[in-house]
mmCIF file of C-alpha atoms and ligand atoms in Angstrom:
data_model
loop_
_atom_site.group_PDB
_atom_site.id
_atom_site.type_symbol
_atom_site.label_atom_id
_atom_site.label_comp_id
_atom_site.label_asym_id
_atom_site.label_seq_id
_atom_site.Cartn_x
_atom_site.Cartn_y
_atom_site.Cartn_z
ATOM 1 C CA MET E 1 -10.776 18.478 11.018
ATOM 2 C CA LYS E 2 -7.196 17.233 11.154
ATOM 3 C CA GLN E 3 -6.667 14.202 13.352
ATOM 4 C CA HIS E 4 -5.255 14.774 16.817
ATOM 5 C CA ILE E 5 -1.903 13.158 16.192
ATOM 6 C CA ASN E 6 1.512 14.160 17.460
ATOM 7 C CA TRP E 7 2.737 14.507 13.869
ATOM 8 C CA ARG E 8 6.331 15.238 14.873
ATOM 9 C CA GLU E 9 6.618 12.010 16.843
ATOM 10 C CA LEU E 10 5.339 9.682 14.120
ATOM 11 C CA GLY E 11 7.426 6.679 13.194
ATOM 12 C CA PHE E 12 6.858 4.315 10.290
ATOM 13 C CA THR E 13 4.026 2.189 11.614
ATOM 14 C CA TYR E 14 0.681 0.993 10.296
ATOM 15 C CA MET E 15 -2.270 3.186 11.151
ATOM 16 C CA GLN E 16 -5.830 2.802 9.965
ATOM 17 C CA THR E 17 -7.247 5.904 8.286
ATOM 18 C CA ASP E 18 -10.798 6.709 7.146
ATOM 19 C CA SER E 19 -10.769 4.634 3.999
ATOM 20 C CA LEU E 20 -8.871 2.681 1.371
ATOM 21 C CA VAL E 21 -9.444 2.227 -2.340
ATOM 22 C CA VAL E 22 -9.954 -1.096 -4.095
ATOM 23 C CA ALA E 23 -10.285 -2.009 -7.777
ATOM 24 C CA GLU E 24 -10.834 -5.534 -9.068
ATOM 25 C CA TYR E 25 -9.838 -7.282 -12.274
ATOM 26 C CA HIS E 26 -12.188 -9.989 -13.550
ATOM 27 C CA ASP E 27 -12.961 -11.408 -17.021
ATOM 28 C CA GLY E 28 -10.096 -9.512 -18.590
ATOM 29 C CA ALA E 29 -11.067 -6.019 -17.410
ATOM 30 C CA TRP E 30 -10.439 -3.668 -14.496
ATOM 31 C CA GLY E 31 -13.415 -2.292 -12.589
ATOM 32 C CA LYS E 32 -13.622 1.242 -11.199
ATOM 33 C CA PRO E 33 -11.720 2.146 -8.029
ATOM 34 C CA GLN E 34 -14.084 2.071 -5.036
ATOM 35 C CA LEU E 35 -13.656 3.717 -1.687
ATOM 36 C CA ARG E 36 -14.019 1.303 1.247
ATOM 37 C CA THR E 37 -13.985 1.749 4.992
ATOM 38 C CA ASP E 38 -13.680 -1.950 5.831
ATOM 39 C CA THR E 39 -10.047 -2.969 6.085
ATOM 40 C CA MET E 40 -10.891 -6.668 6.034
ATOM 41 C CA MET E 41 -11.027 -8.316 2.632
ATOM 42 C CA PRO E 42 -12.613 -11.661 1.771
ATOM 43 C CA LEU E 43 -10.030 -13.761 -0.032
ATOM 44 C CA HIS E 44 -10.238 -17.282 -1.442
ATOM 45 C CA ILE E 45 -7.998 -19.581 0.587
ATOM 46 C CA GLY E 46 -6.570 -20.887 -2.686
ATOM 47 C CA ALA E 47 -5.622 -17.409 -3.977
ATOM 48 C CA SER E 48 -2.397 -17.364 -5.996
ATOM 49 C CA CYS E 49 -1.013 -14.511 -3.875
ATOM 50 C CA LEU E 50 -1.133 -16.739 -0.796
ATOM 51 C CA HIS E 51 0.308 -19.917 -2.300
ATOM 52 C CA TYR E 52 2.580 -18.778 -5.084
ATOM 53 C CA GLY E 53 3.513 -15.233 -4.138
ATOM 54 C CA GLN E 54 1.674 -13.338 -6.856
ATOM 55 C CA ALA E 55 1.889 -10.192 -4.766
ATOM 56 C CA ALA E 56 3.524 -6.863 -5.429
ATOM 57 C CA PHE E 57 3.437 -3.428 -3.871
ATOM 58 C CA GLU E 58 4.588 0.145 -4.260
ATOM 59 C CA GLY E 59 5.413 2.962 -1.867
ATOM 60 C CA LEU E 60 5.119 6.697 -2.431
ATOM 61 C CA LYS E 61 4.453 9.820 -0.417
ATOM 62 C CA ALA E 62 2.166 12.853 -0.450
ATOM 63 C CA PHE E 63 3.181 16.071 1.280
ATOM 64 C CA THR E 64 1.407 19.176 2.523
ATOM 65 C CA ARG E 65 3.373 21.947 0.871
ATOM 66 C CA ARG E 66 4.258 25.393 2.137
ATOM 67 C CA ASP E 67 1.261 26.882 0.293
ATOM 68 C CA ASN E 68 -0.964 24.250 1.994
ATOM 69 C CA SER E 69 -1.657 22.362 -1.238
ATOM 70 C CA ILE E 70 -0.938 18.629 -1.343
ATOM 71 C CA GLY E 71 1.678 17.271 -3.697
ATOM 72 C CA ILE E 72 2.404 13.626 -4.568
ATOM 73 C CA PHE E 73 5.992 12.783 -5.444
ATOM 74 C CA ARG E 74 6.381 11.175 -8.899
ATOM 75 C CA PRO E 75 3.378 8.799 -8.788
ATOM 76 C CA VAL E 76 3.630 8.019 -12.513
ATOM 77 C CA GLU E 77 7.014 6.411 -11.846
ATOM 78 C CA ASN E 78 5.413 4.135 -9.259
ATOM 79 C CA ALA E 79 2.634 3.223 -11.693
ATOM 80 C CA ARG E 80 5.259 2.289 -14.281
ATOM 81 C CA ARG E 81 7.310 0.283 -11.811
ATOM 82 C CA MET E 82 4.230 -1.622 -10.660
ATOM 83 C CA ALA E 83 3.557 -2.467 -14.308
ATOM 84 C CA VAL E 84 7.122 -3.783 -14.683
ATOM 85 C CA THR E 85 6.767 -5.840 -11.493
ATOM 86 C CA ALA E 86 3.408 -7.190 -12.657
ATOM 87 C CA ARG E 87 4.865 -8.267 -15.998
ATOM 88 C CA ARG E 88 7.723 -10.087 -14.247
ATOM 89 C CA LEU E 89 5.314 -11.918 -11.919
ATOM 90 C CA VAL E 90 2.823 -12.548 -14.771
ATOM 91 C CA MET E 91 0.138 -10.435 -13.112
ATOM 92 C CA GLN E 92 -2.277 -7.877 -14.533
ATOM 93 C CA ALA E 93 -1.147 -4.351 -13.675
ATOM 94 C CA PRO E 94 -3.602 -1.524 -13.085
ATOM 95 C CA PRO E 95 -3.357 0.898 -16.026
ATOM 96 C CA GLU E 96 -1.571 4.157 -15.208
ATOM 97 C CA ALA E 97 -4.833 6.169 -15.239
ATOM 98 C CA LEU E 98 -6.451 3.776 -12.749
ATOM 99 C CA PHE E 99 -3.350 3.830 -10.532
ATOM 100 C CA LEU E 100 -3.405 7.645 -10.403
ATOM 101 C CA GLU E 101 -7.174 7.909 -10.013
ATOM 102 C CA ALA E 102 -7.103 5.484 -7.072
ATOM 103 C CA ILE E 103 -4.391 7.481 -5.307
ATOM 104 C CA ARG E 104 -6.189 10.785 -5.811
ATOM 105 C CA LEU E 105 -9.505 9.316 -4.620
ATOM 106 C CA LEU E 106 -7.752 7.949 -1.544
ATOM 107 C CA ILE E 107 -6.017 11.200 -0.629
ATOM 108 C CA VAL E 108 -9.037 13.475 -1.084
ATOM 109 C CA ASN E 109 -10.988 11.151 1.210
ATOM 110 C CA ASN E 110 -8.277 11.037 3.860
ATOM 111 C CA LEU E 111 -7.305 14.705 4.046
ATOM 112 C CA ASP E 112 -7.530 14.730 7.839
ATOM 113 C CA TRP E 113 -4.676 12.233 7.914
ATOM 114 C CA VAL E 114 -2.272 14.201 5.735
ATOM 115 C CA PRO E 115 0.352 15.637 8.088
ATOM 116 C CA PRO E 116 0.364 19.451 8.179
ATOM 117 C CA TYR E 117 3.199 21.448 6.633
ATOM 118 C CA GLY E 118 6.155 22.011 8.933
ATOM 119 C CA THR E 119 5.841 18.782 10.931
ATOM 120 C CA GLY E 120 8.398 16.849 8.875
ATOM 121 C CA ALA E 121 5.855 14.059 8.373
ATOM 122 C CA SER E 122 4.103 12.884 5.188
ATOM 123 C CA LEU E 123 1.306 10.639 4.003
ATOM 124 C CA TYR E 124 2.669 7.261 2.942
ATOM 125 C CA VAL E 125 0.675 5.697 0.111
ATOM 126 C CA ARG E 126 0.883 1.932 -0.296
ATOM 127 C CA PRO E 127 -0.516 0.419 -3.523
ATOM 128 C CA LEU E 128 -0.859 -3.366 -3.383
ATOM 129 C CA LEU E 129 -1.523 -5.839 -6.195
ATOM 130 C CA ILE E 130 -2.487 -9.474 -5.565
ATOM 131 C CA GLY E 131 -3.593 -12.458 -7.623
ATOM 132 C CA THR E 132 -6.863 -13.749 -6.175
ATOM 133 C CA THR E 133 -7.874 -16.744 -8.305
ATOM 134 C CA ALA E 134 -7.736 -20.122 -6.534
ATOM 135 C CA ARG E 135 -4.840 -22.083 -8.036
ATOM 136 C CA VAL E 136 -3.192 -25.284 -7.016
ATOM 137 C CA GLY E 137 -1.234 -25.811 -10.198
ATOM 138 C CA VAL E 138 1.490 -23.191 -10.509
ATOM 139 C CA MET E 139 0.026 -20.714 -12.955
ATOM 140 C CA PRO E 140 -0.955 -17.034 -12.983
ATOM 141 C CA ALA E 141 -4.261 -15.879 -11.524
ATOM 142 C CA ALA E 142 -7.075 -14.696 -13.782
ATOM 143 C CA ASP E 143 -8.384 -12.288 -11.125
ATOM 144 C CA TYR E 144 -6.565 -9.491 -9.326
ATOM 145 C CA VAL E 145 -7.181 -6.976 -6.581
ATOM 146 C CA PHE E 146 -5.474 -3.606 -6.637
ATOM 147 C CA ALA E 147 -5.776 -1.858 -3.268
ATOM 148 C CA VAL E 148 -4.296 1.406 -2.056
ATOM 149 C CA LEU E 149 -3.873 2.272 1.614
ATOM 150 C CA CYS E 150 -2.434 5.369 3.207
ATOM 151 C CA MET E 151 -1.193 6.468 6.609
ATOM 152 C CA PRO E 152 0.736 9.365 8.084
ATOM 153 C CA VAL E 153 4.391 8.524 8.701
ATOM 154 C CA GLY E 154 7.558 9.970 10.116
ATOM 155 C CA PRO E 155 11.067 8.615 9.558
ATOM 156 C CA TYR E 156 11.639 4.910 8.799
ATOM 157 C CA TYR E 157 14.755 4.802 10.999
ATOM 158 C CA LYS E 158 13.801 6.396 14.256
ATOM 159 C CA ASN E 159 16.105 9.410 14.379
ATOM 160 C CA GLY E 160 15.348 10.544 10.829
ATOM 161 C CA PHE E 161 18.217 12.268 9.042
ATOM 162 C CA TYR E 162 20.802 10.971 11.497
ATOM 163 C CA PRO E 163 23.623 8.463 10.906
ATOM 164 C CA VAL E 164 22.980 4.750 11.495
ATOM 165 C CA LYS E 165 25.237 1.693 11.616
ATOM 166 C CA ALA E 166 24.954 -0.831 8.777
ATOM 167 C CA TYR E 167 25.904 -4.507 8.631
ATOM 168 C CA VAL E 168 26.905 -6.435 5.528
ATOM 169 C CA GLN E 169 24.652 -9.474 5.670
ATOM 170 C CA GLU E 170 26.465 -12.321 3.925
ATOM 171 C CA LYS E 171 24.776 -15.251 5.590
ATOM 172 C CA TYR E 172 21.755 -14.850 3.307
ATOM 173 C CA ASP E 173 21.252 -13.399 -0.143
ATOM 174 C CA ARG E 174 18.310 -11.155 -0.795
ATOM 175 C CA ALA E 175 17.963 -11.533 -4.559
ATOM 176 C CA ALA E 176 19.424 -13.680 -7.333
ATOM 177 C CA PRO E 177 21.157 -11.990 -10.304
ATOM 178 C CA LEU E 178 18.343 -12.802 -12.726
ATOM 179 C CA GLY E 179 15.666 -13.220 -10.068
ATOM 180 C CA VAL E 180 13.145 -10.623 -8.943
ATOM 181 C CA GLY E 181 15.325 -8.232 -6.922
ATOM 182 C CA ASN E 182 14.861 -5.573 -9.612
ATOM 183 C CA VAL E 183 11.075 -5.495 -9.110
ATOM 184 C CA LYS E 184 8.921 -4.829 -6.076
ATOM 185 C CA ALA E 185 7.759 -8.386 -5.433
ATOM 186 C CA SER E 186 6.377 -8.808 -1.915
ATOM 187 C CA GLY E 187 8.364 -12.044 -1.540
ATOM 188 C CA ASN E 188 11.643 -10.109 -1.682
ATOM 189 C CA TYR E 189 10.845 -8.664 1.717
ATOM 190 C CA ALA E 190 10.112 -12.066 3.228
ATOM 191 C CA ALA E 191 13.446 -13.236 1.792
ATOM 192 C CA GLY E 192 15.221 -10.375 3.568
ATOM 193 C CA MET E 193 13.540 -10.630 6.957
ATOM 194 C CA MET E 194 15.847 -13.254 8.470
ATOM 195 C CA GLY E 195 18.971 -11.322 7.480
ATOM 196 C CA ASP E 196 17.523 -8.021 8.652
ATOM 197 C CA LEU E 197 16.413 -9.540 11.949
ATOM 198 C CA GLU E 198 19.816 -11.082 12.651
ATOM 199 C CA GLY E 199 21.418 -7.733 11.788
ATOM 200 C CA LYS E 200 19.112 -5.965 14.249
ATOM 201 C CA GLU E 201 19.952 -8.501 16.953
ATOM 202 C CA LYS E 202 23.616 -7.570 16.490
ATOM 203 C CA GLY E 203 22.679 -3.890 16.931
ATOM 204 C CA PHE E 204 22.465 -2.795 13.296
ATOM 205 C CA PRO E 205 19.220 -1.177 12.169
ATOM 206 C CA ILE E 206 20.033 -1.683 8.491
ATOM 207 C CA CYS E 207 21.627 -4.477 6.435
ATOM 208 C CA LEU E 208 23.561 -4.148 3.221
ATOM 209 C CA TYR E 209 23.367 -6.995 0.721
ATOM 210 C CA LEU E 210 26.040 -8.010 -1.788
ATOM 211 C CA ASP E 211 25.626 -9.405 -5.286
ATOM 212 C CA SER E 212 24.645 -12.994 -4.648
ATOM 213 C CA ALA E 213 26.785 -14.527 -7.416
ATOM 214 C CA THR E 214 30.187 -13.389 -6.142
ATOM 215 C CA HIS E 215 29.729 -11.463 -2.876
ATOM 216 C CA THR E 216 32.282 -8.969 -4.133
ATOM 217 C CA CYS E 217 30.022 -6.098 -5.189
ATOM 218 C CA ILE E 218 27.512 -3.959 -3.350
ATOM 219 C CA ASP E 219 23.852 -4.404 -4.289
ATOM 220 C CA GLU E 220 21.589 -2.479 -1.924
ATOM 221 C CA PHE E 221 20.187 -2.213 1.569
ATOM 222 C CA GLY E 222 17.141 -4.297 2.495
ATOM 223 C CA THR E 223 14.859 -1.258 2.256
ATOM 224 C CA SER E 224 16.760 1.194 0.083
ATOM 225 C CA ASN E 225 19.429 1.843 -2.535
ATOM 226 C CA PHE E 226 23.110 2.479 -1.804
ATOM 227 C CA ILE E 227 24.716 5.867 -2.536
ATOM 228 C CA GLY E 228 28.408 6.551 -2.053
ATOM 229 C CA ILE E 229 29.922 10.030 -2.202
ATOM 230 C CA THR E 230 33.612 9.958 -3.034
ATOM 231 C CA THR E 231 36.224 12.243 -1.486
ATOM 232 C CA ASP E 232 36.275 14.161 -4.807
ATOM 233 C CA ASN E 233 32.477 14.573 -4.607
ATOM 234 C CA ARG E 234 31.238 12.037 -7.180
ATOM 235 C CA TYR E 235 27.843 10.360 -6.684
ATOM 236 C CA VAL E 236 28.282 6.616 -7.104
ATOM 237 C CA THR E 237 25.472 4.060 -7.036
ATOM 238 C CA PRO E 238 25.426 0.348 -7.981
ATOM 239 C CA ASP E 239 24.423 -0.923 -11.374
ATOM 240 C CA SER E 240 23.099 -4.421 -10.741
ATOM 241 C CA THR E 241 20.404 -6.670 -12.146
ATOM 242 C CA SER E 242 19.194 -7.471 -8.644
ATOM 243 C CA VAL E 243 18.678 -3.955 -7.301
ATOM 244 C CA LEU E 244 15.310 -2.197 -7.220
ATOM 245 C CA PRO E 245 15.363 0.889 -9.506
ATOM 246 C CA SER E 246 14.672 3.458 -6.798
ATOM 247 C CA ILE E 247 12.696 6.547 -7.765
ATOM 248 C CA THR E 248 14.359 8.459 -4.928
ATOM 249 C CA ASN E 249 17.791 7.439 -6.220
ATOM 250 C CA THR E 250 16.978 8.464 -9.807
ATOM 251 C CA SER E 251 15.743 11.821 -8.504
ATOM 252 C CA LEU E 252 18.831 12.332 -6.329
ATOM 253 C CA GLN E 253 21.070 11.497 -9.297
ATOM 254 C CA ARG E 254 19.311 14.255 -11.242
ATOM 255 C CA ILE E 255 19.721 16.695 -8.340
ATOM 256 C CA ALA E 256 23.394 15.737 -7.964
ATOM 257 C CA ALA E 257 23.927 16.380 -11.686
ATOM 258 C CA ASP E 258 22.128 19.740 -11.308
ATOM 259 C CA PHE E 259 24.613 20.544 -8.525
ATOM 260 C CA GLY E 260 27.424 19.818 -10.993
ATOM 261 C CA MET E 261 28.407 16.500 -9.424
ATOM 262 C CA LYS E 262 29.603 13.613 -11.560
ATOM 263 C CA VAL E 263 27.147 10.706 -11.309
ATOM 264 C CA GLU E 264 28.358 7.129 -11.790
ATOM 265 C CA ARG E 265 26.093 4.074 -12.043
ATOM 266 C CA ARG E 266 28.363 1.062 -12.048
ATOM 267 C CA ARG E 267 29.486 -2.026 -10.194
ATOM 268 C CA ILE E 268 30.900 -1.042 -6.808
ATOM 269 C CA THR E 269 33.250 -3.506 -5.156
ATOM 270 C CA LEU E 270 33.498 -3.933 -1.394
ATOM 271 C CA LYS E 271 37.175 -2.984 -1.695
ATOM 272 C CA GLU E 272 36.104 0.531 -2.715
ATOM 273 C CA LEU E 273 34.406 1.284 0.604
ATOM 274 C CA PRO E 274 37.381 3.254 2.015
ATOM 275 C CA GLU E 275 37.165 5.611 -0.975
ATOM 276 C CA PHE E 276 33.809 7.013 0.114
ATOM 277 C CA SER E 277 33.571 9.989 2.418
ATOM 278 C CA GLU E 278 29.792 9.641 2.821
ATOM 279 C CA ILE E 279 27.376 6.740 2.401
ATOM 280 C CA GLY E 280 23.613 6.995 2.264
ATOM 281 C CA ALA E 281 20.631 4.662 2.049
ATOM 282 C CA CYS E 282 17.902 6.180 -0.113
ATOM 283 C CA GLY E 283 14.265 5.358 -0.764
ATOM 284 C CA THR E 284 10.743 6.630 -0.251
ATOM 285 C CA ALA E 285 10.590 5.478 3.365
ATOM 286 C CA ALA E 286 14.281 6.033 4.150
ATOM 287 C CA VAL E 287 14.463 9.361 2.197
ATOM 288 C CA ILE E 288 18.223 9.631 2.721
ATOM 289 C CA THR E 289 19.494 7.831 5.780
ATOM 290 C CA PRO E 290 23.165 8.613 6.363
ATOM 291 C CA ILE E 291 25.312 5.562 7.141
ATOM 292 C CA HIS E 292 28.013 6.201 9.695
ATOM 293 C CA SER E 293 29.633 2.777 9.645
ATOM 294 C CA ILE E 294 29.547 -0.456 7.691
ATOM 295 C CA THR E 295 30.609 -3.632 9.489
ATOM 296 C CA CYS E 296 31.857 -6.245 7.069
ATOM 297 C CA ARG E 297 33.771 -9.461 7.738
ATOM 298 C CA GLY E 298 34.879 -8.229 11.144
ATOM 299 C CA ALA E 299 36.142 -4.854 9.861
ATOM 300 C CA ILE E 300 34.359 -1.588 10.632
ATOM 301 C CA HIS E 301 34.498 1.080 7.926
ATOM 302 C CA THR E 302 33.457 4.517 9.133
ATOM 303 C CA PHE E 303 32.212 7.483 7.128
ATOM 304 C CA GLY E 304 32.090 10.997 8.558
ATOM 305 C CA LYS E 305 30.897 11.873 12.017
ATOM 306 C CA GLU E 306 28.932 9.549 14.257
ATOM 307 C CA ASN E 307 26.335 12.172 15.125
ATOM 308 C CA GLU E 308 26.064 14.295 11.998
ATOM 309 C CA ALA E 309 25.347 13.664 8.316
ATOM 310 C CA GLY E 310 28.004 14.690 5.792
ATOM 311 C CA ALA E 311 27.785 17.945 3.850
ATOM 312 C CA THR E 312 26.917 16.463 0.434
ATOM 313 C CA LEU E 313 24.158 14.146 1.637
ATOM 314 C CA THR E 314 22.780 17.036 3.700
ATOM 315 C CA LYS E 315 22.632 19.217 0.591
ATOM 316 C CA LEU E 316 20.911 16.465 -1.434
ATOM 317 C CA PHE E 317 18.463 15.757 1.408
ATOM 318 C CA ARG E 318 17.530 19.437 1.784
ATOM 319 C CA GLN E 319 16.998 19.776 -1.949
ATOM 320 C CA ILE E 320 14.707 16.755 -2.379
ATOM 321 C CA GLN E 321 12.728 17.561 0.764
ATOM 322 C CA GLY E 322 12.545 21.216 -0.292
ATOM 323 C CA ILE E 323 10.952 20.151 -3.585
ATOM 324 C CA GLN E 324 8.593 17.738 -1.813
ATOM 325 C CA TYR E 325 7.451 20.363 0.707
ATOM 326 C CA GLY E 326 7.048 23.033 -1.980
ATOM 327 C CA GLU E 327 9.849 25.219 -0.648
ATOM 328 C CA ILE E 328 12.100 24.901 -3.691
ATOM 329 C CA ASP E 329 11.162 25.313 -7.343
ATOM 330 C CA ASP E 330 10.052 21.945 -8.767
ATOM 331 C CA ARG E 331 11.994 22.469 -11.985
ATOM 332 C CA HIS E 332 11.700 18.836 -13.119
ATOM 333 C CA GLY E 333 7.920 18.696 -12.626
ATOM 334 C CA TRP E 334 8.104 15.859 -10.105
ATOM 335 C CA MET E 335 5.176 16.879 -7.902
ATOM 336 C CA MET E 336 1.604 16.063 -8.907
ATOM 337 C CA GLY E 337 -1.316 17.889 -7.305
ATOM 338 C CA VAL E 338 -4.377 16.011 -6.057
HETATM 339 N N1 LIG T 401 15.306 -0.759 -2.613
HETATM 340 C C1 LIG T 401 14.393 -1.482 -1.958
HETATM 341 C C2 LIG T 401 14.690 -2.895 -1.689
HETATM 342 C C3 LIG T 401 13.191 -0.879 -1.546
HETATM 343 O O1 LIG T 401 12.283 -1.581 -0.885
HETATM 344 C C4 LIG T 401 12.966 0.471 -1.826
HETATM 345 C C5 LIG T 401 11.708 1.106 -1.435
HETATM 346 O O2 LIG T 401 10.827 1.285 -2.200
HETATM 347 C C6 LIG T 401 13.948 1.182 -2.507
HETATM 348 C C7 LIG T 401 15.099 0.542 -2.889
HETATM 349 C C8 LIG T 401 13.759 2.621 -2.836
HETATM 350 O O3 LIG T 401 12.890 2.817 -3.911
HETATM 351 P P1 LIG T 401 12.052 4.155 -4.032
HETATM 352 O O4 LIG T 401 13.033 5.277 -3.957
HETATM 353 O O5 LIG T 401 11.406 4.071 -5.351
HETATM 354 O O6 LIG T 401 11.118 4.165 -2.884
HETATM 355 C C1 LIG T 402 9.414 2.313 0.500
HETATM 356 O O1 LIG T 402 10.402 2.987 0.741
HETATM 357 O O2 LIG T 402 8.360 2.791 0.077
HETATM 358 C C2 LIG T 402 9.416 0.894 0.674
HETATM 359 O O3 LIG T 402 8.610 0.243 0.090
HETATM 360 C C3 LIG T 402 10.369 0.244 1.582
HETATM 361 C C4 LIG T 402 9.631 -0.582 2.572
HETATM 362 C C5 LIG T 402 10.524 -1.637 3.060
HETATM 363 C C6 LIG T 402 9.074 0.257 3.669
#
């Protein structure tokens, strides 16, 4: 029986579901993924994830489709990205088959929590990887835990596909040029919390970060990649060594190209902001969040209407959501069944 949840009113908040899945790495090998109902986990107080930040995560979504089947959006890409993150943080990554098996096991055991078709909600899947060996010298753990949680979610920014105001946060950098901004290290989010919080206190739900070396180019938002649509309908997104390679962004670039749009991945300077007719923040949680204004160094740049997303971002949003909800032909084979 489906849970009694007001699916349409869901935000992006933690919720405990029936179970989670855990796999452990010891003596050079991964064990089988196990279903667990206990959300508490015994952890050595010396664990490398606690002291030295050997912690990484992923985020992906599963959807109930129009034909009532469940589809997961591009999970192989998340498995690959977790492997890249793990390599950068000198951690052991779960092999792709284990990653996928764990997610499937989790979803089939939490079917009552998968939002029904037509509610606009989805099941957020959160894989987590942590180093668990006690270390006091700075060195990689020998033991790892890979856990996957899930919960039903609605929009990350409360009004969903509705324009928000962004703030260019220059007081703090989020990621160094050759640091770990291009991987999904948990510490990146701690590094961004102060900037995001100060932005929120000024009334901006989302902060935009610049390249930390020169503060002249756009990197990304704290939770999502930057997309600019030019007045002549090009799709422009930053090329930077400190930006997370977003699976949503890659998919939207493909969709934009399918629509016949020119796609540019390159450095984007702050000075170019007035050349965009639409700006979007994109990611698994954010999907596409239209940005109505960007406040930077006392100037306010506005894009489109305050209360309505622009035409191009609307078209891209409908297409990606249409594929995810099984309403539009999945011509690129992005959806995986459970
Ligand atoms: N950038 C950052 C910093 C993120 O946290 C995320 C979320 O995962 C993204 C971009 C978007 O990536 P994806 O589309 O793969 O979710
Ligand atoms: C996601 O979009 O999945 C993320 O991991 C972003 C996170 C800050 C919620």
